[in-house]
């Protein structure tokens, strides 16, 4: 068990980043770059400058006007509702494409609430043959020999951010060309992301693989070259595995062996610890609620955040630094490293208030306590049936109406 101790996060940024490096010597990857200051203030700047017109035109291009807000949503610095209210207030119905993209996050999250740890295993039968190979070292080291894939891996490991199209290409390459087990690849990928989110990540990998969609996602050189502005292809000297028509690729990638049978995925859950007999009441601040505007943080009770190995043990240094930025904007939040159950008990806590989450690991950590799970701010009020949750289009058919009315 990790020894617990309290952190004193410096107010000054460069000191803060160095402090986190010292406190987490085992954390992998490069430090947080200047472009990614964590916290609500930065999130608000970003949402105020989103240009939904440009977004609608060029979001699929690598250099398109995307918001780069995902790490801020993931850590609760800003809610999807705030973002949707902001852009609809500024642009009205023209904001539809952007709001629809926000809705993908809400959609995956609803599926996570519905399926719990089921999102880590095949949700449906695959529609094409999938492989179960281990992740090759050349992927981990970013030396695939393909400038496009190496570039994506560089973005991932150095910056912790990859454009959505890059994520789709990479996942398709790993799952369909290399026939790697999607679950191993998804776990590895998430470990480097600043916005690493179990639902958006694992369910997107399942979507690419055809385990939560009606067909596999794949791409060809022509498409990659167009949406990257020829960034990688212009000087590429290798024999390109993507240089073919969709028909040829379909034949090449999917015509062989039958689909591999579904396998279960192992999720590391905390050991069960005995019920707390203490009486103190505290707010447990988890890593999805790091906003100074969070209603729970206004309550006058001790507020406790814990960097716990169960949740954060595999996070890269840059993400821990991003979270430290977020925490530095919150008032009176005690920050600890160690085992959540032990720390809360040592603080005499028996009852906990916190924000609800579909994350079963957080739920298990708080099991020994009398925990009140307060609902998170909803993106949309519309309820969606289990059946509709099977596909985004069916979900959006219902939810989109709440924002933009019935389609004529
Ligand atoms: C294989 C794969 C893995 C992914 N892993 C993650 C992950 O761990 N965490 C994560 O937040 N997103 C993940 N995504 C979704 C998406 O790629 C990112 O949310 C998006 O690229 C973030 O960049 P942005 O903020 O500039 O997005 P923008 O295009 O500006 O979109 C605005 C917001 O809408 C939401 N959004 C847009 N597209 C999606 C989408 N397809 N799925 C879910 N939400 C979306 C995000 O919250 C995003 O911040 C993954 C996608 C794929 C294909």
Coordinates of C-alpha atoms and ligand atoms in Angstrom, one line a residue:
X1 CA 0.0 0.0 0.0
X2 CA 1.3 3.5 -0.9
X3 CA 2.3 5.6 2.1
X4 CA 0.0 8.6 2.5
X5 CA 1.1 12.2 2.6
X6 CA -0.3 15.6 2.1
X7 CA 0.7 17.8 -0.9
X8 CA 1.2 21.5 -0.7
X9 CA 0.7 22.5 -4.3
X10 CA 2.7 25.7 -5.1
X11 CA 0.7 28.8 -6.3
X12 CA 3.4 29.7 -8.8
X13 CA 3.1 27.7 -12.0
X14 CA 6.7 26.7 -12.9
X15 CA 7.3 25.8 -9.2
X16 CA 4.1 23.8 -9.4
X17 CA 5.1 21.8 -12.4
X18 CA 8.5 21.0 -10.9
X19 CA 6.9 20.1 -7.6
X20 CA 4.7 17.5 -9.3
X21 CA 7.7 16.1 -11.1
X22 CA 9.4 15.6 -7.8
X23 CA 6.3 14.1 -6.1
X24 CA 5.7 11.6 -9.0
X25 CA 9.1 10.4 -10.0
X26 CA 7.7 7.3 -11.6
X27 CA 5.2 9.1 -13.9
X28 CA 5.9 8.5 -17.6
X29 CA 6.2 10.9 -20.5
X30 CA 7.2 14.5 -21.2
X31 CA 6.2 17.4 -18.9
X32 CA 3.1 19.5 -19.6
X33 CA 3.6 21.9 -22.5
X34 CA 2.9 25.7 -22.2
X35 CA -0.2 25.3 -24.4
X36 CA -2.0 23.2 -21.8
X37 CA -2.6 25.1 -18.6
X38 CA -5.2 23.2 -16.6
X39 CA -8.1 24.8 -14.8
X40 CA -11.4 26.6 -15.3
X41 CA -10.0 30.0 -16.3
X42 CA -8.3 28.5 -19.3
X43 CA -11.4 26.4 -20.2
X44 CA -13.5 29.6 -20.2
X45 CA -11.0 31.3 -22.5
X46 CA -11.2 28.4 -24.9
X47 CA -14.9 28.2 -25.0
X48 CA -15.3 31.9 -25.5
X49 CA -13.0 31.7 -28.6
X50 CA -14.6 28.7 -30.3
X51 CA -15.6 29.7 -33.8
X52 CA -18.4 27.3 -34.7
X53 CA -18.5 28.5 -38.3
X54 CA -14.9 27.6 -39.0
X55 CA -15.4 24.4 -36.9
X56 CA -18.3 23.3 -39.1
X57 CA -16.1 23.8 -42.2
X58 CA -12.8 22.4 -41.2
X59 CA -13.0 20.3 -38.0
X60 CA -11.9 17.1 -39.8
X61 CA -8.6 18.6 -40.9
X62 CA -5.6 18.2 -38.7
X63 CA -5.1 21.9 -38.6
X64 CA -8.9 22.7 -38.3
X65 CA -10.5 25.0 -35.8
X66 CA -11.1 22.4 -33.1
X67 CA -11.5 23.6 -29.5
X68 CA -8.9 21.5 -27.7
X69 CA -11.3 21.5 -24.8
X70 CA -11.4 17.7 -24.1
X71 CA -9.0 17.7 -21.1
X72 CA -11.1 20.4 -19.5
X73 CA -14.4 18.5 -20.0
X74 CA -12.8 15.3 -18.7
X75 CA -11.7 16.9 -15.5
X76 CA -14.9 18.9 -15.0
X77 CA -13.3 22.3 -15.3
X78 CA -16.3 23.2 -17.5
X79 CA -19.5 21.3 -18.1
X80 CA -20.9 20.3 -21.5
X81 CA -24.0 22.3 -20.7
X82 CA -21.9 25.5 -20.1
X83 CA -20.2 24.9 -23.4
X84 CA -23.4 24.3 -25.3
X85 CA -25.2 27.3 -23.7
X86 CA -22.2 29.5 -24.6
X87 CA -22.0 28.6 -28.3
X88 CA -25.8 28.5 -28.8
X89 CA -26.0 31.9 -27.1
X90 CA -23.4 33.3 -29.5
X91 CA -24.3 31.5 -32.7
X92 CA -27.9 30.1 -32.3
X93 CA -28.7 27.2 -34.7
X94 CA -25.4 27.6 -36.5
X95 CA -23.8 26.0 -33.4
X96 CA -25.4 22.6 -34.2
X97 CA -22.3 20.8 -35.5
X98 CA -20.3 21.8 -32.5
X99 CA -23.1 20.9 -30.1
X100 CA -23.5 17.6 -31.8
X101 CA -19.8 16.8 -31.2
X102 CA -20.3 17.7 -27.5
X103 CA -23.1 15.3 -27.6
X104 CA -20.8 12.4 -28.4
X105 CA -19.2 12.8 -25.1
X106 CA -22.6 12.8 -23.3
X107 CA -23.6 9.8 -25.4
X108 CA -20.5 7.7 -24.4
X109 CA -21.0 8.8 -20.8
X110 CA -24.6 7.6 -20.8
X111 CA -23.5 4.3 -22.2
X112 CA -20.9 4.0 -19.4
X113 CA -23.6 4.7 -16.8
X114 CA -25.7 2.0 -18.4
X115 CA -23.1 -0.7 -18.9
X116 CA -20.6 0.1 -16.1
X117 CA -17.5 -2.1 -16.5
X118 CA -19.2 -3.7 -19.5
X119 CA -17.6 -1.0 -21.7
X120 CA -14.2 -2.7 -21.3
X121 CA -15.4 -5.9 -23.0
X122 CA -16.8 -6.5 -26.5
X123 CA -20.3 -4.9 -26.5
X124 CA -21.5 -6.6 -29.7
X125 CA -20.2 -9.3 -32.0
X126 CA -17.6 -7.9 -34.4
X127 CA -18.9 -7.4 -37.9
X128 CA -15.5 -8.3 -39.4
X129 CA -12.5 -10.5 -38.3
X130 CA -10.6 -9.0 -35.4
X131 CA -7.2 -10.0 -34.1
X132 CA -5.9 -10.6 -30.6
X133 CA -2.2 -9.9 -31.1
X134 CA -0.2 -8.1 -28.4
X135 CA 0.8 -4.5 -29.0
X136 CA 4.1 -4.6 -30.8
X137 CA 7.1 -2.8 -29.3
X138 CA 7.4 -0.7 -32.4
X139 CA 4.1 1.0 -31.6
X140 CA 5.1 1.6 -28.0
X141 CA 8.4 3.1 -29.2
X142 CA 6.8 5.1 -32.0
X143 CA 8.9 3.6 -34.8
X144 CA 6.4 2.0 -37.1
X145 CA 8.3 3.3 -40.1
X146 CA 5.2 5.1 -41.3
X147 CA 5.6 8.9 -40.9
X148 CA 1.9 9.4 -40.3
X149 CA 1.6 6.9 -37.5
X150 CA 4.9 7.9 -35.9
X151 CA 3.6 11.5 -36.0
X152 CA 0.4 10.5 -34.2
X153 CA 2.4 8.6 -31.6
X154 CA 4.6 11.6 -31.1
X155 CA 1.6 13.9 -30.6
X156 CA 0.3 11.3 -28.1
X157 CA 3.4 10.8 -26.0
X158 CA 4.8 14.3 -26.2
X159 CA 1.7 16.5 -26.0
X160 CA -1.0 14.1 -24.7
X161 CA -3.4 15.3 -27.4
X162 CA -4.2 13.9 -30.8
X163 CA -6.8 15.3 -33.2
X164 CA -10.0 13.1 -33.5
X165 CA -9.2 12.1 -37.0
X166 CA -5.7 11.1 -35.9
X167 CA -7.1 9.0 -33.2
X168 CA -9.5 7.2 -35.6
X169 CA -6.6 6.5 -38.1
X170 CA -4.4 5.2 -35.4
X171 CA -7.0 3.0 -33.9
X172 CA -7.9 1.6 -37.3
X173 CA -4.3 0.9 -38.2
X174 CA -3.7 -0.9 -34.9
X175 CA -6.9 -2.9 -34.9
X176 CA -7.5 -3.7 -38.6
X177 CA -4.0 -3.6 -40.2
X178 CA -2.0 -4.9 -37.2
X179 CA -4.8 -7.1 -35.8
X180 CA -3.9 -6.1 -32.2
X181 CA -6.3 -6.8 -29.4
X182 CA -8.3 -3.5 -29.1
X183 CA -8.5 -3.6 -25.4
X184 CA -4.7 -3.7 -24.9
X185 CA -4.3 -0.9 -27.5
X186 CA -7.0 1.2 -25.9
X187 CA -5.5 1.0 -22.4
X188 CA -2.1 1.9 -23.8
X189 CA -3.5 4.8 -25.7
X190 CA -5.5 6.2 -22.8
X191 CA -2.4 6.1 -20.5
X192 CA -0.8 8.9 -22.5
X193 CA -3.8 11.2 -23.1
X194 CA -4.4 14.4 -21.2
X195 CA -8.1 13.9 -21.8
X196 CA -8.0 10.1 -21.1
X197 CA -11.6 9.1 -20.4
X198 CA -12.6 5.5 -20.1
X199 CA -15.9 5.9 -21.9
X200 CA -14.8 8.2 -24.8
X201 CA -11.7 6.2 -25.3
X202 CA -12.8 2.5 -24.9
X203 CA -16.1 3.1 -26.7
X204 CA -14.4 4.8 -29.6
X205 CA -12.0 1.9 -30.0
X206 CA -15.1 -0.4 -30.0
X207 CA -16.7 1.8 -32.6
X208 CA -13.6 1.6 -34.8
X209 CA -13.4 -2.2 -34.3
X210 CA -17.1 -2.7 -35.2
X211 CA -18.0 -3.9 -31.7
X212 CA -20.3 -0.9 -31.1
X213 CA -21.2 0.1 -34.6
X214 CA -22.6 -1.6 -37.7
X215 CA -19.3 -1.6 -39.7
X216 CA -15.6 -1.2 -39.1
X217 CA -14.0 2.1 -39.5
X218 CA -11.0 2.2 -41.8
X219 CA -9.4 4.8 -44.2
X220 CA -7.1 5.1 -47.2
X221 CA -4.1 7.2 -48.2
X222 CA -6.2 9.6 -50.2
X223 CA -8.3 10.5 -47.2
X224 CA -5.4 10.7 -44.8
X225 CA -3.5 12.8 -47.3
X226 CA -6.4 15.2 -47.8
X227 CA -7.2 15.8 -44.1
X228 CA -3.5 16.2 -43.1
X229 CA -2.9 18.6 -45.9
X230 CA -0.3 16.1 -47.1
X231 CA 1.7 16.8 -44.0
X232 CA 3.0 13.2 -43.8
X233 CA 2.5 11.9 -47.3
X234 CA 4.5 14.6 -49.2
X235 CA 7.9 13.2 -48.2
X236 CA 6.9 9.6 -47.3
X237 CA 9.2 7.1 -49.0
X238 CA 7.8 3.9 -47.6
X239 CA 5.4 1.4 -49.4
X240 CA 2.2 2.8 -48.1
X241 CA -0.2 0.1 -46.6
X242 CA -3.1 2.6 -46.9
X243 CA -2.6 3.3 -50.6
X244 CA -5.6 1.5 -52.1
X245 CA -9.3 1.9 -52.8
X246 CA -11.8 1.2 -50.1
X247 CA -12.9 -2.0 -52.0
X248 CA -9.3 -3.3 -52.2
X249 CA -8.7 -2.5 -48.5
X250 CA -12.0 -4.2 -47.5
X251 CA -10.8 -7.4 -49.3
X252 CA -7.3 -7.2 -47.9
X253 CA -8.3 -6.4 -44.3
X254 CA -11.4 -8.4 -43.7
X255 CA -11.8 -11.3 -46.0
X256 CA -9.8 -13.9 -44.0
X257 CA -10.4 -15.8 -40.7
X258 CA -13.6 -15.7 -38.7
X259 CA -14.1 -13.1 -36.1
X260 CA -12.3 -13.8 -32.8
X261 CA -14.6 -14.7 -29.9
X262 CA -15.4 -12.0 -27.4
X263 CA -13.2 -11.9 -24.3
X264 CA -13.7 -10.4 -20.9
X265 CA -11.5 -7.5 -19.8
X266 CA -9.9 -7.2 -16.4
X267 CA -10.5 -4.0 -14.5
X268 CA -8.4 -3.3 -11.5
X269 CA -10.7 -2.7 -8.5
X270 CA -9.6 -1.6 -5.1
X271 CA -9.5 -4.3 -2.3
X272 CA -12.6 -4.2 -0.2
X273 CA -11.9 -2.4 3.1
X274 CA -14.1 -2.4 6.2
X275 CA -16.8 0.1 6.8
X276 CA -15.8 3.4 8.4
X277 CA -17.1 3.8 11.9
X278 CA -16.1 7.5 12.0
X279 CA -18.5 10.4 12.1
X280 CA -16.8 13.4 10.3
X281 CA -18.4 14.5 7.0
X282 CA -16.3 15.5 4.0
X283 CA -16.6 16.4 0.4
X284 CA -14.6 13.9 -1.7
X285 CA -13.3 15.9 -4.7
X286 CA -12.6 13.4 -7.5
X287 CA -10.9 14.0 -10.8
X288 CA -14.1 14.7 -12.8
X289 CA -15.1 17.7 -10.7
X290 CA -12.1 20.1 -10.7
X291 CA -14.0 23.4 -11.1
X292 CA -14.0 26.4 -8.7
X293 CA -17.7 26.8 -9.8
X294 CA -18.7 23.3 -8.7
X295 CA -21.7 23.6 -6.3
X296 CA -20.3 21.0 -3.9
X297 CA -17.2 23.1 -3.3
X298 CA -19.2 26.0 -1.9
X299 CA -20.3 23.8 1.1
X300 CA -18.4 24.5 4.3
X301 CA -17.0 21.0 5.0
X302 CA -13.5 19.6 4.6
X303 CA -12.8 18.9 1.0
X304 CA -10.3 16.2 0.1
X305 CA -8.7 15.2 -3.2
X306 CA -6.5 12.1 -3.3
X307 CA -4.0 11.0 -6.0
X308 CA -4.7 7.3 -5.6
X309 CA -2.7 4.7 -7.5
X310 CA -5.9 2.8 -8.3
X311 CA -7.1 5.8 -10.3
X312 CA -4.0 7.7 -11.2
X313 CA -1.1 5.3 -11.0
X314 CA -0.7 5.1 -14.8
X315 CA -1.3 8.7 -15.6
X316 CA 1.6 10.5 -17.4
X317 CA 3.4 13.3 -15.7
X318 CA 1.8 16.0 -17.9
X319 CA -1.7 14.9 -16.8
X320 CA -0.7 15.0 -13.1
X321 CA 0.6 18.5 -13.7
X322 CA -2.6 19.5 -15.6
X323 CA -4.6 18.3 -12.6
X324 CA -2.3 20.3 -10.2
X325 CA -3.1 23.4 -12.3
X326 CA -6.8 22.7 -11.8
X327 CA -6.4 22.1 -8.1
X328 CA -4.5 25.3 -7.7
X329 CA -7.6 27.2 -8.6
X330 CA -9.7 25.5 -5.9
X331 CA -10.0 26.9 -2.4
X332 CA -9.4 24.8 0.7
X333 CA -9.1 21.5 -1.0
X334 CA -6.7 19.2 0.9
X335 CA -4.6 17.3 -1.6
X336 CA -3.1 13.9 -0.7
X337 CA -1.1 11.1 -2.2
X338 CA -2.0 7.6 -1.0
X339 CA -4.8 5.2 -0.4
X340 CA -8.2 7.0 -0.4
X341 CA -9.9 4.7 2.2
X342 CA -7.0 5.0 4.6
X343 CA -6.7 8.8 4.3
X344 CA -10.4 9.4 4.8
X345 CA -10.5 7.2 7.8
X346 CA -7.4 8.8 9.3
X347 CA -9.2 12.1 8.9
X348 CA -12.1 10.6 10.9
X349 CA -14.5 10.6 7.9
X350 CA -17.6 8.4 8.0
X351 CA -19.8 10.3 5.6
X352 CA -18.9 11.6 2.1
X353 CA -20.6 13.9 -0.4
X354 CA -19.4 13.8 -3.9
X355 CA -20.5 14.0 -7.6
X356 CA -21.9 10.9 -9.2
X357 CA -19.8 9.1 -11.7
X358 CA -20.1 6.0 -13.8
X359 CA -16.5 5.1 -12.8
X360 CA -16.8 1.9 -10.7
X361 CA -13.3 2.3 -9.4
X362 CA -14.3 5.5 -7.7
X363 CA -17.5 3.9 -6.4
X364 CA -15.5 1.0 -4.9
X365 CA -13.0 3.4 -3.3
X366 CA -15.9 5.1 -1.4
X367 CA -17.7 1.9 -0.5
X368 CA -16.6 1.9 3.1
X369 CA -18.2 5.3 3.6
X370 CA -21.8 6.5 3.8
X371 CA -21.7 8.2 0.4
X372 CA -24.2 10.7 -1.1
X373 CA -23.7 10.7 -4.9
X374 CA -25.1 14.0 -6.1
X375 CA -26.0 14.1 -9.8
X376 CA -23.7 15.8 -12.2
X377 CA -24.9 18.7 -14.3
X378 CA -26.8 17.3 -17.2
X379 CA -25.9 18.2 -20.8
X380 CA -29.5 17.5 -21.8
X381 CA -32.7 16.7 -19.9
X382 CA -34.1 14.3 -22.5
X383 CA -34.1 10.7 -21.3
X384 CA -33.0 8.2 -23.9
X385 CA -34.1 4.5 -23.8
X386 CA -31.6 1.6 -23.7
X387 CA -32.5 0.8 -27.3
X388 CA -31.7 4.2 -28.6
X389 CA -28.4 4.2 -26.7
X390 CA -27.2 1.5 -29.0
X391 CA -26.4 4.1 -31.7
X392 CA -25.4 7.7 -31.6
X393 CA -27.8 8.6 -34.5
X394 CA -30.8 7.3 -32.5
X395 CA -29.7 9.1 -29.4
X396 CA -29.2 12.4 -31.3
X397 CA -32.6 12.0 -33.0
X398 CA -34.1 12.5 -29.5
X399 CA -31.6 14.8 -27.8
X400 CA -31.0 17.1 -30.7
X401 CA -34.6 18.2 -30.6
X402 CA -34.1 19.6 -27.1
X403 CA -31.5 22.0 -28.5
X404 CA -32.6 22.7 -32.1
X405 CA -36.2 21.6 -32.4
X406 CA -37.8 19.0 -34.8
X407 CA -36.2 18.7 -38.2
X408 CA -38.6 19.9 -41.0
Ligands
LIG1 C1 -9.7 6.0 -30.6 C2 -10.3 7.2 -30.0 C3 -10.0 7.5 -28.6 C4 -10.5 8.6 -28.0 N1 -10.3 8.8 -26.7 C5 -10.8 9.9 -26.1 C6 -10.5 10.2 -24.7 O1 -9.9 9.4 -24.0 N2 -11.1 11.3 -24.1 C7 -11.9 12.2 -24.8 O2 -12.3 13.2 -24.3 N3 -12.1 11.9 -26.1 C8 -11.6 10.9 -26.8 N4 -11.9 10.6 -28.1 C9 -12.9 11.5 -28.8 C10 -12.3 12.7 -29.5 O3 -11.2 12.3 -30.3 C11 -11.8 13.8 -28.6 O4 -12.8 14.1 -27.6 C12 -11.5 15.1 -29.4 O5 -10.5 14.8 -30.4 C13 -11.0 16.2 -28.5 O6 -10.5 17.3 -29.2 P1 -11.2 18.7 -29.1 O7 -11.5 19.0 -27.7 O8 -10.4 19.6 -29.9 O9 -12.6 18.3 -29.9 P2 -13.6 19.2 -30.6 O10 -13.7 18.7 -32.0 O11 -13.4 20.7 -30.4 O12 -15.0 18.8 -29.9 C14 -15.5 19.5 -28.7 C15 -15.7 18.5 -27.7 O13 -16.7 17.6 -28.1 C16 -16.4 16.3 -27.5 N5 -16.2 15.3 -28.6 C17 -15.9 15.6 -29.9 N6 -15.8 14.5 -30.7 C18 -16.0 13.5 -29.8 C19 -16.0 12.1 -29.9 N7 -15.8 11.4 -31.1 N8 -16.2 11.3 -28.8 C20 -16.4 11.9 -27.6 N9 -16.4 13.2 -27.4 C21 -16.2 14.0 -28.5 C22 -15.1 16.4 -26.7 O14 -15.5 16.6 -25.4 C23 -14.5 17.7 -27.3 O15 -13.7 18.4 -26.4 C24 -11.4 9.5 -28.7 C25 -11.6 9.2 -30.1 C26 -11.1 8.1 -30.7 C27 -11.4 7.9 -32.2

